Amino acid sequence: QVQLVESGGGLVQPGGSLRLSCAASGSAFSGNAVTWFRQVPGKQREWVARITSTDYTVYRGSLKGRFTISRDNAKNTVYLQMNSLKAEDTASYYCNVDQGSKWYREGAWGQGTQVTVSS
């Protein structure tokens, strides 16, 4: 069973930055793509950014340019650098790892890390 632990969230003013971390147990990330998701209460979870095992990255809509996903395979950790944060980025952020054609494993969701952008 993969265990994922997200960290790095917090309260930040608009225009500020945060770097989120996603740590995995064992070698769960090895050879697999990892995706960051976010969710606002009452809304569906949405993907934010994705990085493949070959470091190909893709971002949701206009997030490219503000968000950067990266990975450190030696540390089994994936990062999400978030710059120029806006109020609409407020959400709980989660990471997950591919299983087959899905971008997530049902039993692998962690507790998430809360990001609040507010003045």
CSV table of N, CA and C in Angstrom, one decimal:
chain,number,residue,atom,x,y,z
A,1,GLN,N,0.8,-1.2,0.0
A,1,GLN,CA,0.0,0.0,0.0
A,1,GLN,C,0.9,1.2,0.0
A,2,VAL,N,0.7,2.1,-1.0
A,2,VAL,CA,1.4,3.3,-1.1
A,2,VAL,C,1.0,4.3,0.0
A,3,GLN,N,1.9,4.9,0.6
A,3,GLN,CA,1.6,6.0,1.5
A,3,GLN,C,2.2,7.3,1.0
A,4,LEU,N,1.3,8.3,0.9
A,4,LEU,CA,1.7,9.6,0.4
A,4,LEU,C,1.5,10.7,1.5
A,5,VAL,N,2.5,11.5,1.7
A,5,VAL,CA,2.4,12.6,2.7
A,5,VAL,C,2.7,13.9,2.0
A,6,GLU,N,1.7,14.8,2.1
A,6,GLU,CA,1.8,16.1,1.5
A,6,GLU,C,2.2,17.1,2.6
A,7,SER,N,3.0,18.1,2.3
A,7,SER,CA,3.3,19.1,3.3
A,7,SER,C,3.7,20.4,2.6
A,8,GLY,N,3.8,21.5,3.3
A,8,GLY,CA,4.3,22.7,2.8
A,8,GLY,C,3.2,23.8,2.6
A,9,GLY,N,2.0,23.4,2.9
A,9,GLY,CA,0.9,24.4,2.7
A,9,GLY,C,0.9,25.4,3.8
A,10,GLY,N,0.0,26.4,3.7
A,10,GLY,CA,-0.1,27.4,4.7
A,10,GLY,C,-0.9,28.6,4.2
A,11,LEU,N,-0.8,29.7,5.0
A,11,LEU,CA,-1.5,30.9,4.7
A,11,LEU,C,-0.5,31.9,4.0
A,12,VAL,N,-0.8,32.4,2.9
A,12,VAL,CA,0.1,33.3,2.1
A,12,VAL,C,-0.8,34.4,1.5
A,13,GLN,N,-0.2,35.5,1.4
A,13,GLN,CA,-0.8,36.7,0.8
A,13,GLN,C,-0.9,36.5,-0.7
A,14,PRO,N,-1.8,37.1,-1.4
A,14,PRO,CA,-1.9,37.1,-2.8
A,14,PRO,C,-0.5,37.6,-3.4
A,15,GLY,N,-0.1,36.9,-4.4
A,15,GLY,CA,1.2,37.2,-5.0
A,15,GLY,C,2.4,36.5,-4.4
A,16,GLY,N,2.1,35.8,-3.3
A,16,GLY,CA,3.2,35.1,-2.6
A,16,GLY,C,3.5,33.7,-3.2
A,17,SER,N,4.4,33.0,-2.6
A,17,SER,CA,4.8,31.7,-3.1
A,17,SER,C,4.8,30.6,-2.0
A,18,LEU,N,4.6,29.4,-2.4
A,18,LEU,CA,4.7,28.3,-1.5
A,18,LEU,C,5.3,27.1,-2.3
A,19,ARG,N,6.0,26.2,-1.6
A,19,ARG,CA,6.5,25.0,-2.2
A,19,ARG,C,5.9,23.8,-1.5
A,20,LEU,N,5.1,23.0,-2.2
A,20,LEU,CA,4.5,21.8,-1.6
A,20,LEU,C,5.5,20.6,-1.8
A,21,SER,N,5.4,19.7,-0.9
A,21,SER,CA,6.2,18.5,-1.0
A,21,SER,C,5.2,17.3,-0.9
A,22,CYS,N,5.6,16.3,-1.7
A,22,CYS,CA,4.8,15.0,-1.6
A,22,CYS,C,5.8,13.9,-1.5
A,23,ALA,N,5.8,13.3,-0.3
A,23,ALA,CA,6.8,12.2,0.0
A,23,ALA,C,6.0,10.8,-0.1
A,24,ALA,N,6.7,9.9,-0.7
A,24,ALA,CA,6.1,8.6,-0.9
A,24,ALA,C,6.9,7.5,-0.1
A,25,SER,N,6.1,6.5,0.3
A,25,SER,CA,6.8,5.4,1.0
A,25,SER,C,7.5,4.5,0.0
A,26,GLY,N,8.6,3.9,0.3
A,26,GLY,CA,9.3,3.0,-0.5
A,26,GLY,C,9.7,3.7,-1.9
A,27,SER,N,9.5,2.9,-2.9
A,27,SER,CA,9.9,3.4,-4.3
A,27,SER,C,8.6,3.6,-5.1
A,28,ALA,N,7.5,4.1,-4.5
A,28,ALA,CA,6.3,4.2,-5.2
A,28,ALA,C,6.4,5.0,-6.4
A,29,PHE,N,7.2,6.0,-6.4
A,29,PHE,CA,7.3,7.0,-7.5
A,29,PHE,C,8.2,6.4,-8.7
A,30,SER,N,8.9,5.4,-8.4
A,30,SER,CA,9.9,4.9,-9.4
A,30,SER,C,9.2,4.4,-10.6
A,31,GLY,N,9.5,5.0,-11.7
A,31,GLY,CA,8.9,4.6,-13.0
A,31,GLY,C,7.5,5.0,-13.2
A,32,ASN,N,6.9,5.8,-12.3
A,32,ASN,CA,5.5,6.2,-12.4
A,32,ASN,C,5.4,7.8,-12.5
A,33,ALA,N,4.3,8.2,-13.2
A,33,ALA,CA,4.0,9.6,-13.2
A,33,ALA,C,3.3,9.9,-11.9
A,34,VAL,N,3.5,11.2,-11.5
A,34,VAL,CA,2.9,11.7,-10.3
A,34,VAL,C,2.1,12.9,-10.6
A,35,THR,N,0.9,13.1,-10.0
A,35,THR,CA,0.1,14.2,-10.3
A,35,THR,C,-0.3,14.9,-9.0
A,36,TRP,N,-0.3,16.2,-9.0
A,36,TRP,CA,-0.8,17.0,-8.0
A,36,TRP,C,-2.3,17.4,-8.3
A,37,PHE,N,-3.1,17.3,-7.3
A,37,PHE,CA,-4.5,17.6,-7.4
A,37,PHE,C,-4.9,18.7,-6.4
A,38,ARG,N,-6.0,19.3,-6.5
A,38,ARG,CA,-6.5,20.2,-5.5
A,38,ARG,C,-8.0,20.1,-5.4
A,39,GLN,N,-8.5,20.4,-4.2
A,39,GLN,CA,-10.0,20.3,-4.0
A,39,GLN,C,-10.4,21.4,-3.1
A,40,VAL,N,-11.5,22.0,-3.5
A,40,VAL,CA,-12.2,23.0,-2.7
A,40,VAL,C,-13.5,22.4,-2.1
A,41,PRO,N,-13.8,22.6,-0.9
A,41,PRO,CA,-15.0,22.0,-0.3
A,41,PRO,C,-16.3,22.2,-1.2
A,42,GLY,N,-17.0,21.1,-1.5
A,42,GLY,CA,-18.2,21.2,-2.3
A,42,GLY,C,-17.9,21.1,-3.8
A,43,LYS,N,-16.6,21.0,-4.2
A,43,LYS,CA,-16.3,20.9,-5.6
A,43,LYS,C,-15.5,19.6,-5.9
A,44,GLN,N,-15.5,19.2,-7.1
A,44,GLN,CA,-14.8,18.0,-7.5
A,44,GLN,C,-13.3,18.3,-7.5
A,45,ARG,N,-12.5,17.3,-7.1
A,45,ARG,CA,-11.1,17.3,-7.1
A,45,ARG,C,-10.6,17.5,-8.5
A,46,GLU,N,-9.6,18.4,-8.8
A,46,GLU,CA,-9.1,18.6,-10.1
A,46,GLU,C,-7.6,18.5,-10.1
A,47,TRP,N,-7.1,18.0,-11.3
A,47,TRP,CA,-5.7,17.9,-11.4
A,47,TRP,C,-5.1,19.3,-11.6
A,48,VAL,N,-3.8,19.4,-11.1
A,48,VAL,CA,-3.1,20.7,-11.2
A,48,VAL,C,-1.9,20.6,-12.1
A,49,ALA,N,-1.1,19.6,-11.8
A,49,ALA,CA,0.2,19.4,-12.6
A,49,ALA,C,0.6,18.0,-12.5
A,50,ARG,N,1.3,17.6,-13.5
A,50,ARG,CA,1.7,16.2,-13.6
A,50,ARG,C,3.1,16.1,-14.1
A,51,ILE,N,3.9,15.1,-13.6
A,51,ILE,CA,5.2,14.9,-14.1
A,51,ILE,C,5.4,13.4,-14.3
A,52,THR,N,5.9,13.0,-15.5
A,52,THR,CA,6.1,11.6,-15.8
A,52,THR,C,7.5,11.1,-15.3
A,53,SER,N,7.7,9.8,-15.5
A,53,SER,CA,9.0,9.3,-15.0
A,53,SER,C,10.2,9.8,-15.8
A,54,THR,N,9.9,10.4,-17.0
A,54,THR,CA,11.0,11.0,-17.8
A,54,THR,C,11.0,12.5,-17.7
A,55,ASP,N,10.3,13.0,-16.6
A,55,ASP,CA,10.3,14.4,-16.3
A,55,ASP,C,9.5,15.3,-17.3
A,56,TYR,N,8.7,14.6,-18.1
A,56,TYR,CA,7.8,15.4,-18.9
A,56,TYR,C,6.7,16.0,-18.0
A,57,THR,N,6.4,17.3,-18.2
A,57,THR,CA,5.4,17.9,-17.3
A,57,THR,C,4.3,18.5,-18.1
A,58,VAL,N,3.1,18.6,-17.4
A,58,VAL,CA,2.0,19.2,-18.0
A,58,VAL,C,1.2,19.9,-16.9
A,59,TYR,N,0.6,21.0,-17.3
A,59,TYR,CA,-0.1,21.8,-16.3
A,59,TYR,C,-1.6,22.1,-16.7
A,60,ARG,N,-2.4,22.3,-15.7
A,60,ARG,CA,-3.8,22.6,-16.0
A,60,ARG,C,-3.9,24.1,-16.4
A,61,GLY,N,-4.5,24.3,-17.6
A,61,GLY,CA,-4.8,25.6,-18.1
A,61,GLY,C,-3.8,26.6,-17.9
A,62,SER,N,-4.1,27.7,-17.2
A,62,SER,CA,-3.3,28.9,-17.0
A,62,SER,C,-2.3,28.8,-15.9
A,63,LEU,N,-2.3,27.6,-15.3
A,63,LEU,CA,-1.3,27.4,-14.1
A,63,LEU,C,0.1,27.4,-14.6
A,64,LYS,N,0.3,26.9,-15.9
A,64,LYS,CA,1.7,26.9,-16.4
A,64,LYS,C,2.2,28.4,-16.4
A,65,GLY,N,3.4,28.5,-15.9
A,65,GLY,CA,4.0,29.8,-15.7
A,65,GLY,C,4.0,30.3,-14.3
A,66,ARG,N,3.0,29.8,-13.5
A,66,ARG,CA,2.9,30.1,-12.1
A,66,ARG,C,3.3,28.9,-11.3
A,67,PHE,N,3.0,27.7,-11.7
A,67,PHE,CA,3.3,26.5,-11.0
A,67,PHE,C,4.4,25.7,-11.7
A,68,THR,N,5.2,25.1,-10.9
A,68,THR,CA,6.3,24.2,-11.5
A,68,THR,C,6.3,22.9,-10.7
A,69,ILE,N,6.2,21.8,-11.4
A,69,ILE,CA,6.3,20.5,-10.7
A,69,ILE,C,7.7,19.9,-11.0
A,70,SER,N,8.2,19.3,-10.0
A,70,SER,CA,9.5,18.7,-10.2
A,70,SER,C,9.6,17.4,-9.3
A,71,ARG,N,10.6,16.6,-9.5
A,71,ARG,CA,10.7,15.4,-8.7
A,71,ARG,C,12.2,15.1,-8.3
A,72,ASP,N,12.4,14.5,-7.1
A,72,ASP,CA,13.7,14.1,-6.7
A,72,ASP,C,13.6,12.6,-6.4
A,73,ASN,N,14.0,11.8,-7.4
A,73,ASN,CA,13.8,10.4,-7.2
A,73,ASN,C,14.6,9.8,-6.1
A,74,ALA,N,15.7,10.4,-5.8
A,74,ALA,CA,16.5,9.9,-4.7
A,74,ALA,C,15.8,10.0,-3.4
A,75,LYS,N,15.0,11.0,-3.3
A,75,LYS,CA,14.3,11.3,-2.0
A,75,LYS,C,12.8,10.8,-2.1
A,76,ASN,N,12.4,10.2,-3.2
A,76,ASN,CA,11.0,9.8,-3.4
A,76,ASN,C,10.1,10.9,-3.1
A,77,THR,N,10.4,12.1,-3.6
A,77,THR,CA,9.6,13.3,-3.3
A,77,THR,C,9.3,14.0,-4.6
A,78,VAL,N,8.1,14.5,-4.7
A,78,VAL,CA,7.7,15.4,-5.8
A,78,VAL,C,7.3,16.7,-5.2
A,79,TYR,N,7.7,17.8,-5.9
A,79,TYR,CA,7.4,19.1,-5.4
A,79,TYR,C,6.5,19.9,-6.3
A,80,LEU,N,5.8,20.9,-5.7
A,80,LEU,CA,5.0,21.8,-6.5
A,80,LEU,C,5.4,23.2,-6.0
A,81,GLN,N,6.1,23.9,-6.9
A,81,GLN,CA,6.4,25.3,-6.6
A,81,GLN,C,5.3,26.2,-7.1
A,82,MET,N,4.7,27.0,-6.2
A,82,MET,CA,3.6,27.8,-6.6
A,82,MET,C,3.9,29.3,-6.4
A,83,ASN,N,3.9,30.0,-7.5
A,83,ASN,CA,4.3,31.5,-7.4
A,83,ASN,C,3.1,32.3,-7.8
A,84,SER,N,3.2,33.6,-7.5
A,84,SER,CA,2.1,34.5,-7.9
A,84,SER,C,0.7,34.0,-7.5
A,85,LEU,N,0.6,33.5,-6.3
A,85,LEU,CA,-0.6,32.9,-5.8
A,85,LEU,C,-1.8,33.8,-5.8
A,86,LYS,N,-3.0,33.3,-6.1
A,86,LYS,CA,-4.2,34.0,-6.2
A,86,LYS,C,-5.2,33.4,-5.2
A,87,ALA,N,-6.2,34.2,-4.9
A,87,ALA,CA,-7.2,33.7,-4.0
A,87,ALA,C,-7.9,32.4,-4.5
A,88,GLU,N,-8.0,32.3,-5.8
A,88,GLU,CA,-8.7,31.1,-6.4
A,88,GLU,C,-7.8,29.9,-6.3
A,89,ASP,N,-6.5,30.0,-5.9
A,89,ASP,CA,-5.7,28.8,-5.6
A,89,ASP,C,-5.9,28.2,-4.3
A,90,THR,N,-6.7,28.9,-3.5
A,90,THR,CA,-7.0,28.3,-2.1
A,90,THR,C,-7.7,27.0,-2.3
A,91,ALA,N,-7.1,26.0,-1.6
A,91,ALA,CA,-7.7,24.6,-1.7
A,91,ALA,C,-6.8,23.7,-0.9
A,92,SER,N,-7.3,22.5,-0.8
A,92,SER,CA,-6.4,21.4,-0.2
A,92,SER,C,-5.7,20.7,-1.4
A,93,TYR,N,-4.4,20.5,-1.3
A,93,TYR,CA,-3.6,20.0,-2.3
A,93,TYR,C,-3.2,18.6,-2.0
A,94,TYR,N,-3.3,17.7,-3.0
A,94,TYR,CA,-3.0,16.3,-2.8
A,94,TYR,C,-2.1,15.8,-3.9
A,95,CYS,N,-1.4,14.8,-3.7
A,95,CYS,CA,-0.6,14.2,-4.8
A,95,CYS,C,-1.1,12.7,-4.9
A,96,ASN,N,-0.8,12.1,-6.0
A,96,ASN,CA,-1.1,10.7,-6.2
A,96,ASN,C,-0.2,10.2,-7.3
A,97,VAL,N,-0.2,8.9,-7.4
A,97,VAL,CA,0.7,8.2,-8.4
A,97,VAL,C,-0.2,7.3,-9.3
A,98,ASP,N,0.3,7.2,-10.5
A,98,ASP,CA,-0.5,6.4,-11.6
A,98,ASP,C,-0.7,5.0,-11.1
A,99,GLN,N,-1.9,4.5,-11.6
A,99,GLN,CA,-2.1,3.1,-11.6
A,99,GLN,C,-2.8,2.7,-12.9
A,100,GLY,N,-2.1,2.0,-13.7
A,100,GLY,CA,-2.7,1.7,-15.0
A,100,GLY,C,-2.9,3.0,-15.8
A,101,SER,N,-4.2,3.2,-16.3
A,101,SER,CA,-4.5,4.4,-17.1
A,101,SER,C,-5.0,5.5,-16.2
A,102,LYS,N,-5.2,5.3,-14.9
A,102,LYS,CA,-5.7,6.3,-14.0
A,102,LYS,C,-4.5,7.1,-13.5
A,103,TRP,N,-4.7,8.3,-13.2
A,103,TRP,CA,-3.7,9.2,-12.6
A,103,TRP,C,-3.7,9.1,-11.1
A,104,TYR,N,-4.4,8.2,-10.5
A,104,TYR,CA,-4.4,8.1,-9.1
A,104,TYR,C,-4.7,6.7,-8.6
A,105,ARG,N,-4.3,6.4,-7.4
A,105,ARG,CA,-4.7,5.1,-6.8
A,105,ARG,C,-5.7,5.4,-5.7
A,106,GLU,N,-6.8,4.7,-5.7
A,106,GLU,CA,-7.9,5.0,-4.8
A,106,GLU,C,-7.4,5.0,-3.3
A,107,GLY,N,-6.7,4.0,-2.9
A,107,GLY,CA,-6.3,3.9,-1.5
A,107,GLY,C,-5.1,4.7,-1.1
A,108,ALA,N,-4.6,5.5,-2.0
A,108,ALA,CA,-3.3,6.2,-1.7
A,108,ALA,C,-3.5,7.7,-1.4
A,109,TRP,N,-4.7,8.2,-1.4
A,109,TRP,CA,-4.9,9.6,-1.1
A,109,TRP,C,-4.3,9.9,0.4
A,110,GLY,N,-3.6,10.9,0.5
A,110,GLY,CA,-3.1,11.3,1.8
A,110,GLY,C,-4.0,12.3,2.4
A,111,GLN,N,-3.5,13.0,3.4
A,111,GLN,CA,-4.3,14.0,4.1
A,111,GLN,C,-4.4,15.3,3.4
A,112,GLY,N,-3.5,15.5,2.5
A,112,GLY,CA,-3.4,16.7,1.8
A,112,GLY,C,-2.8,17.8,2.6
A,113,THR,N,-2.6,18.9,2.0
A,113,THR,CA,-2.0,20.1,2.7
A,113,THR,C,-2.8,21.3,2.2
A,114,GLN,N,-3.2,22.1,3.2
A,114,GLN,CA,-4.1,23.2,2.9
A,114,GLN,C,-3.3,24.5,2.5
A,115,VAL,N,-3.8,25.0,1.4
A,115,VAL,CA,-3.2,26.3,0.9
A,115,VAL,C,-4.3,27.4,1.0
A,116,THR,N,-4.0,28.4,1.7
A,116,THR,CA,-5.0,29.5,1.8
A,116,THR,C,-4.3,30.8,1.4
A,117,VAL,N,-4.9,31.4,0.3
A,117,VAL,CA,-4.3,32.7,-0.2
A,117,VAL,C,-5.3,33.8,0.2
A,118,SER,N,-4.8,34.6,1.1
A,118,SER,CA,-5.7,35.7,1.6
A,118,SER,C,-4.9,36.8,2.1
A,119,SER,N,-5.4,38.0,2.0
A,119,SER,CA,-4.7,39.2,2.6
A,119,SER,C,-5.3,39.4,4.0
